[in-house]
Amino acid sequence: MKIARYTAYGAPQTIVIEDTPIPVPGPGELLIRTRAAPVTAGDARLRSGKVPRGLGLMLRLVIGWSRPKVAPGWAFAGEVAALGPGVTGFTEGQRVFGLKGFKGGAHAEYLTIPASGRVLPLPDTLTFEQGAAFFFGGLTAQSFLIDQARLAPGERLLVAGATGSVGGAAVQIARHLGAKVAATASPANHSLARSLGADIVSDYRQGPPPGPFDVILDVMGHLGWRGASPLLAPRGRLALITADLPAMLGAMWPRSQGRRVLVGNSGEDLPAMRRLVELHVAGGYTPVVGPVLPFDELPKAHAIAESFHKPGNLVVTMSDATQPS
Ligand SMILES: NC(=O)c1ccc[n+]([C@@H]2O[C@H](COP(=O)([O-])OP(=O)(O)OC[C@H]3O[C@@H](n4cnc5c(N)ncnc54)[C@H](OP(=O)(O)O)[C@@H]3O)[C@@H](O)[C@H]2O)c1
């Protein structure tokens, strides 16, 4: 089978695709035939080593000093190809989706995962491409809007950067929760932002829309406290989805009028994944699938992902060629 590997921190061309034997599922494991996998902002950051200011040292201490010693590919959608000994609750051929997490391994034609791990049946309402696109932005938006900001019906939300993976999920979830949503996007994406449920859409290059807002989701972190605070209502919450080290430390600082800065990571555990599936079933979230590329164009996919201007989610798809013996 084909599997991707990072060879160094650097440009997308540092990824190679190699041949390796199809893995054999161990006790309690599933063998998954990967049909589609996202190439996320996180995948691009792990490969390039380019993370917000002050976080580079931590990245290298965790995933490797001289090169990323993790495998490419955070999430997947596919079919159960084989069951390891003792597996119950899944069947061969079943459509599933899930997370390999930051240690990766989803950019491969086959992967193994514990059956009790972060893998769930893929709802009939989602294609493999949508399944691959489902978790990255969705879990992040769910965590920041619901758990951290506690967005309430009728509140005024600004999603700054509203049509990528995180923003596109946030607009939908916020509308489902009954918020009034203002969105910023580049003009080419204004109709997409409206179709996702934004009430007001403007171009971020013209500056942010006038407030006040109860919650601001600053997807790329370009507003920051300085840009967002004049727009933030009393008791308002600024969620910095992208935050550098000074912004993270500054989030602990008390702010005027009971306002708060929220930073952190999205919840990526099985309960959070199940909750996002429930949100989908309730009509509150379906991921936007943007560019779809064949798996062997993975370096090109990384180049698009690290532009931070893609509409929705970028997905690579795996061909039918390789079969387990
Ligand atoms: N904290 C966490 O747990 C967490 C989780 C996931 C992602 N992230 C981070 O969140 C960021 C976004 O990830 P993503 O997957 O949503 O990326 P993405 O799909 O590439 O989307 C980026 C979005 O930002 C917009 N944008 C680009 N430049 C902008 C600017 N100068 N001002 C305002 N908006 C701008 C883009 O709009 P146009 O395309 O219209 O230009 C697009 O909507 C990344 O930095 C990622 O590392 C953090």
Coordinates of C-alpha atoms and ligand atoms in Angstrom, one line a residue:
M1 CA 0.0 0.0 0.0
K2 CA 1.0 3.7 -0.3
I3 CA 1.8 5.7 2.8
A4 CA 3.0 9.2 3.3
R5 CA 6.1 10.1 5.3
Y6 CA 7.6 13.5 6.4
T7 CA 11.3 13.6 5.7
A8 CA 12.1 17.0 7.2
Y9 CA 10.5 20.2 8.4
G10 CA 10.1 22.4 5.3
A11 CA 8.2 22.8 2.0
P12 CA 5.4 20.5 0.9
Q13 CA 8.0 18.6 -1.2
T14 CA 9.5 17.2 2.0
I15 CA 6.6 14.7 2.0
V16 CA 7.3 11.4 0.2
I17 CA 4.8 8.6 -0.6
E18 CA 6.3 5.2 -0.2
D19 CA 5.2 1.5 -0.6
T20 CA 4.8 -0.6 2.6
P21 CA 3.0 -3.8 3.4
I22 CA -0.6 -3.5 4.5
P23 CA -0.7 -3.7 8.3
V24 CA -2.3 -6.6 10.1
P25 CA -4.8 -5.6 12.8
G26 CA -3.8 -6.7 16.3
P27 CA -6.1 -7.8 19.0
G28 CA -8.9 -5.3 19.5
E29 CA -7.9 -3.4 16.3
L30 CA -9.7 -2.6 13.1
L31 CA -8.0 -2.5 9.7
I32 CA -9.4 0.5 7.8
R33 CA -9.3 1.0 4.1
T34 CA -8.9 4.7 3.8
R35 CA -11.2 6.3 1.2
A36 CA -10.6 10.0 2.0
A37 CA -8.5 12.0 4.5
P38 CA -8.4 15.8 5.1
V39 CA -5.2 17.8 4.8
T40 CA -5.7 20.3 7.6
A41 CA -4.0 23.4 8.8
G42 CA -2.6 21.2 11.6
D43 CA -1.1 18.8 9.1
A44 CA 0.5 21.7 7.3
R45 CA 1.9 23.1 10.5
L46 CA 3.4 19.8 11.6
R47 CA 5.1 19.4 8.3
S48 CA 6.4 22.9 7.9
G49 CA 7.2 23.5 11.6
K50 CA 5.6 26.9 11.2
V51 CA 3.5 27.6 14.2
P52 CA 2.5 30.8 15.9
R53 CA 5.2 32.8 17.6
G54 CA 6.8 31.3 20.7
L55 CA 5.4 27.8 20.1
G56 CA 8.1 26.4 17.8
L57 CA 10.3 25.0 20.6
M58 CA 7.4 23.2 22.2
L59 CA 6.4 21.7 18.8
R60 CA 9.9 20.3 18.3
L61 CA 10.2 19.0 21.8
V62 CA 6.9 17.1 21.3
I63 CA 7.1 15.8 17.7
G64 CA 10.8 15.8 16.9
W65 CA 13.8 18.1 16.9
S66 CA 15.2 17.7 13.4
R67 CA 12.2 16.4 11.6
P68 CA 8.5 15.6 12.4
K69 CA 8.7 12.1 13.8
V70 CA 5.0 11.7 13.6
A71 CA 3.1 10.2 10.6
P72 CA 1.1 12.4 8.2
G73 CA -2.6 12.4 8.4
W74 CA -4.8 13.4 11.4
A75 CA -8.3 12.1 10.3
F76 CA -9.8 9.6 7.9
A77 CA -13.0 8.2 6.4
G78 CA -13.1 4.7 5.0
E79 CA -14.4 1.1 5.3
V80 CA -13.5 -1.6 7.8
A81 CA -11.3 -4.0 5.8
A82 CA -10.7 -6.6 8.5
L83 CA -11.3 -7.1 12.2
G84 CA -8.5 -8.0 14.6
P85 CA -9.0 -10.8 17.2
G86 CA -11.7 -10.1 19.8
V87 CA -13.3 -7.1 18.0
T88 CA -17.0 -6.7 18.4
G89 CA -19.3 -3.9 17.4
F90 CA -18.0 -3.4 13.9
T91 CA -18.4 -5.4 10.7
E92 CA -16.3 -5.9 7.6
G93 CA -17.3 -3.4 4.9
Q94 CA -18.8 -1.0 7.4
R95 CA -18.3 2.7 6.6
V96 CA -16.5 4.5 9.4
F97 CA -14.7 7.7 10.2
G98 CA -12.3 8.9 12.9
L99 CA -9.1 10.4 14.1
K100 CA -5.5 9.1 14.2
G101 CA -4.7 12.3 16.1
F102 CA -1.5 14.3 16.0
K103 CA 0.7 11.1 15.9
G104 CA -1.0 10.6 12.5
G105 CA -1.1 7.8 10.0
A106 CA -4.3 8.6 8.1
H107 CA -2.4 9.6 4.9
A108 CA -2.1 5.9 3.9
E109 CA -4.3 3.6 1.9
Y110 CA -4.8 1.4 5.0
L111 CA -4.5 2.1 8.7
T112 CA -5.1 0.3 12.0
I113 CA -6.9 1.8 15.0
P114 CA -8.2 0.3 18.3
A115 CA -11.9 -0.5 17.9
S116 CA -12.5 1.2 21.2
G117 CA -10.6 4.3 20.0
R118 CA -11.6 7.4 18.1
V119 CA -13.6 5.7 15.3
L120 CA -17.4 5.8 14.7
P121 CA -19.8 4.6 12.1
L122 CA -20.1 7.1 9.2
P123 CA -23.7 8.3 9.0
D124 CA -25.5 7.5 5.7
T125 CA -26.0 11.3 5.2
L126 CA -22.2 11.9 4.7
T127 CA -20.0 10.9 1.8
F128 CA -16.4 9.7 2.4
E129 CA -15.2 13.2 1.5
Q130 CA -17.6 14.8 4.0
G131 CA -16.6 12.2 6.6
A132 CA -13.0 13.1 6.1
A133 CA -13.8 16.8 6.4
F134 CA -16.0 16.4 9.4
F135 CA -13.9 16.6 12.5
F136 CA -11.2 19.2 12.2
G137 CA -13.1 22.5 12.0
G138 CA -16.3 21.0 13.6
L139 CA -14.6 19.9 16.8
T140 CA -12.8 23.2 17.1
A141 CA -15.9 25.3 16.5
Q142 CA -18.0 23.1 18.9
S143 CA -15.4 23.4 21.6
F144 CA -14.9 27.1 21.4
L145 CA -18.5 28.2 20.8
I146 CA -20.3 25.7 23.1
D147 CA -17.9 24.7 25.8
Q148 CA -15.7 27.8 26.2
A149 CA -17.7 30.8 25.0
R150 CA -21.1 29.3 26.0
L151 CA -22.8 31.1 23.0
A152 CA -26.5 31.7 23.9
P153 CA -29.5 32.0 21.6
G154 CA -29.9 35.6 20.4
E155 CA -26.2 36.6 21.0
R156 CA -24.3 38.5 18.4
L157 CA -21.3 36.6 17.0
L158 CA -18.6 37.7 14.6
V159 CA -16.7 34.9 12.8
A160 CA -13.5 36.5 11.5
G161 CA -12.4 34.1 8.7
A162 CA -15.7 32.4 8.2
T163 CA -15.4 30.1 5.2
G164 CA -12.4 27.8 6.0
S165 CA -12.6 24.6 8.0
V166 CA -13.1 26.2 11.5
G167 CA -15.0 29.3 10.4
G168 CA -17.3 27.3 8.0
A169 CA -18.3 25.0 10.9
A170 CA -18.6 27.9 13.4
V171 CA -21.1 29.8 11.2
Q172 CA -23.3 26.8 10.9
I173 CA -23.2 25.7 14.5
A174 CA -23.8 29.3 15.7
R175 CA -26.9 29.6 13.5
H176 CA -28.1 26.3 14.8
L177 CA -27.7 27.6 18.4
G178 CA -29.8 30.7 17.5
A179 CA -27.1 33.3 17.4
K180 CA -27.0 36.3 15.0
V181 CA -23.9 35.8 12.8
A182 CA -21.7 38.3 11.2
A183 CA -18.9 36.9 9.0
T184 CA -15.8 38.2 7.3
A185 CA -14.3 36.5 4.3
S186 CA -12.6 37.5 1.1
P187 CA -15.1 38.6 -1.6
A188 CA -14.9 35.3 -3.6
N189 CA -16.2 33.5 -0.5
H190 CA -19.1 35.9 0.4
S191 CA -21.8 33.7 -1.2
L192 CA -20.4 30.7 0.7
A193 CA -20.6 32.5 4.0
R194 CA -24.2 33.5 3.3
S195 CA -25.1 30.0 2.3
L196 CA -23.7 28.7 5.6
G197 CA -26.0 31.0 7.5
A198 CA -24.2 34.3 8.0
D199 CA -26.6 37.3 8.3
I200 CA -24.0 39.9 7.5
V201 CA -20.9 39.4 5.4
S202 CA -18.0 41.7 4.8
D203 CA -14.4 41.7 3.5
Y204 CA -11.8 41.4 6.3
R205 CA -9.4 43.5 4.2
Q206 CA -11.8 46.5 4.7
G207 CA -11.5 46.1 8.5
P208 CA -13.9 44.4 10.8
P209 CA -17.7 45.1 10.8
P210 CA -19.0 47.5 13.5
G211 CA -19.9 45.8 16.8
P212 CA -20.9 45.3 19.4
F213 CA -20.5 41.5 19.5
D214 CA -21.1 39.2 22.4
V215 CA -18.6 36.7 21.0
I216 CA -15.8 37.1 18.4
L217 CA -14.2 34.0 16.9
D218 CA -10.9 35.2 15.6
V219 CA -9.9 32.3 13.4
M220 CA -6.5 33.4 12.2
G221 CA -5.8 35.5 15.3
H222 CA -5.2 38.7 13.2
L223 CA -7.6 40.8 15.2
G224 CA -6.2 40.0 18.6
W225 CA -7.3 41.8 21.7
R226 CA -6.3 45.1 20.2
G227 CA -8.5 44.7 17.2
A228 CA -11.3 42.9 18.8
S229 CA -11.8 44.8 22.1
P230 CA -13.4 47.9 20.6
L231 CA -16.1 45.6 19.1
L232 CA -16.7 43.5 22.2
A233 CA -19.7 44.1 24.3
P234 CA -19.6 44.0 28.1
R235 CA -19.1 40.4 29.3
G236 CA -18.1 39.6 25.7
R237 CA -15.8 36.7 24.9
L238 CA -12.9 36.8 22.3
A239 CA -12.0 33.3 21.1
L240 CA -8.5 33.2 19.6
I241 CA -8.5 30.1 17.5
T242 CA -4.9 30.9 16.4
A243 CA -2.9 32.3 19.3
D244 CA 0.8 32.9 19.8
L245 CA 2.5 32.4 23.1
P246 CA 2.1 36.0 24.3
A247 CA -1.6 35.9 23.4
M248 CA -2.0 32.6 25.3
L249 CA -0.3 34.1 28.4
G250 CA -2.3 37.3 28.0
A251 CA -5.6 35.3 28.1
M252 CA -5.1 34.9 31.8
W253 CA -5.1 38.7 32.3
P254 CA -8.3 40.2 33.7
R255 CA -10.1 42.5 31.1
S256 CA -12.4 45.4 31.6
Q257 CA -16.3 45.1 31.8
G258 CA -16.1 41.3 32.6
R259 CA -14.8 40.5 29.1
R260 CA -12.6 37.4 28.5
V261 CA -10.1 36.0 26.1
L262 CA -10.4 32.3 25.3
V263 CA -7.6 30.1 24.0
G264 CA -6.8 26.4 23.9
N265 CA -7.3 23.3 21.9
S266 CA -10.4 21.7 20.6
G267 CA -11.7 18.6 22.4
E268 CA -10.8 15.6 20.3
D269 CA -12.1 12.7 22.4
L270 CA -14.8 10.2 21.5
P271 CA -17.6 12.0 23.5
A272 CA -16.8 15.3 21.6
M273 CA -16.8 13.3 18.3
R274 CA -20.2 11.8 19.2
R275 CA -21.6 15.1 20.2
L276 CA -20.6 16.6 16.8
V277 CA -22.3 13.7 15.0
E278 CA -25.5 14.4 17.0
L279 CA -25.2 18.1 15.9
H280 CA -25.0 16.9 12.3
V281 CA -28.0 14.6 12.8
A282 CA -30.0 17.5 14.3
G283 CA -29.2 19.6 11.1
G284 CA -26.7 21.9 12.8
Y285 CA -23.5 21.0 10.9
T286 CA -22.4 19.5 7.6
P287 CA -18.8 20.2 6.6
V288 CA -18.0 22.1 3.5
V289 CA -15.8 20.1 1.1
G290 CA -13.6 22.4 -0.9
P291 CA -10.7 21.1 -3.0
V292 CA -10.5 17.3 -3.6
L293 CA -7.2 15.9 -4.8
P294 CA -5.9 12.4 -5.4
F295 CA -3.7 11.1 -2.7
D296 CA -0.6 11.2 -4.9
E297 CA -1.0 15.0 -5.0
L298 CA -0.5 15.2 -1.3
P299 CA 2.4 17.8 -1.6
K300 CA 0.1 20.0 -3.7
A301 CA -2.7 19.6 -1.2
H302 CA -0.3 20.7 1.6
A303 CA 0.6 23.8 -0.4
I304 CA -3.1 24.7 -0.7
A305 CA -3.7 24.0 3.0
E306 CA -0.9 26.3 4.2
S307 CA -2.2 29.2 2.1
F308 CA -5.0 29.6 4.8
H309 CA -7.4 30.7 2.0
K310 CA -9.1 27.5 1.0
P311 CA -12.9 27.3 1.0
G312 CA -14.1 24.7 3.5
N313 CA -12.0 21.6 3.9
L314 CA -9.4 20.1 1.6
V315 CA -9.6 16.3 1.1
V316 CA -7.4 13.7 -0.6
T317 CA -9.0 10.6 -1.9
M318 CA -7.4 7.1 -2.2
S319 CA -7.9 4.9 -5.2
D320 CA -9.2 1.3 -5.3
A321 CA -6.0 -0.1 -6.6
T322 CA -4.5 -1.8 -3.5
Q323 CA -6.2 -4.8 -2.0
P324 CA -5.2 -6.8 1.1
S325 CA -3.9 -10.3 0.1
Ligands
LIG1 N1 -6.9 26.1 18.7 C1 -7.2 25.0 18.0 O1 -7.4 24.0 18.6 C2 -7.2 25.0 16.5 C3 -7.9 24.0 15.9 C4 -8.0 24.0 14.5 C5 -7.3 25.1 13.8 N2 -6.6 26.0 14.5 C6 -6.0 27.1 13.7 O2 -7.0 27.9 13.1 C7 -6.5 28.5 12.0 C8 -7.5 28.3 10.8 O3 -7.6 26.9 10.5 P1 -8.6 26.5 9.3 O4 -8.4 25.0 9.2 O5 -10.0 27.0 9.5 O6 -7.9 27.2 8.1 P2 -8.5 27.5 6.7 O7 -9.5 26.4 6.3 O8 -7.3 27.7 5.8 O9 -9.3 28.8 6.8 C9 -8.7 30.1 7.1 C10 -9.8 31.1 7.1 O10 -9.2 32.4 7.5 C11 -9.5 33.4 6.5 N3 -8.4 34.4 6.5 C12 -7.2 34.3 5.9 N4 -6.5 35.4 6.1 C13 -7.3 36.2 6.9 C14 -7.1 37.5 7.4 N5 -6.0 38.2 7.2 N6 -8.1 38.0 8.2 C15 -9.2 37.3 8.4 N7 -9.5 36.1 7.9 C16 -8.5 35.5 7.1 C17 -9.8 32.7 5.2 O11 -10.6 33.5 4.5 P3 -10.5 33.6 2.8 O12 -10.3 32.2 2.3 O13 -11.8 34.1 2.4 O14 -9.3 34.5 2.6 C18 -10.4 31.4 5.7 O15 -11.8 31.6 6.0 C19 -5.1 27.9 11.7 O16 -4.2 28.8 12.1 C20 -5.1 26.7 12.5 O17 -3.8 26.3 12.9 C21 -6.5 26.0 15.8

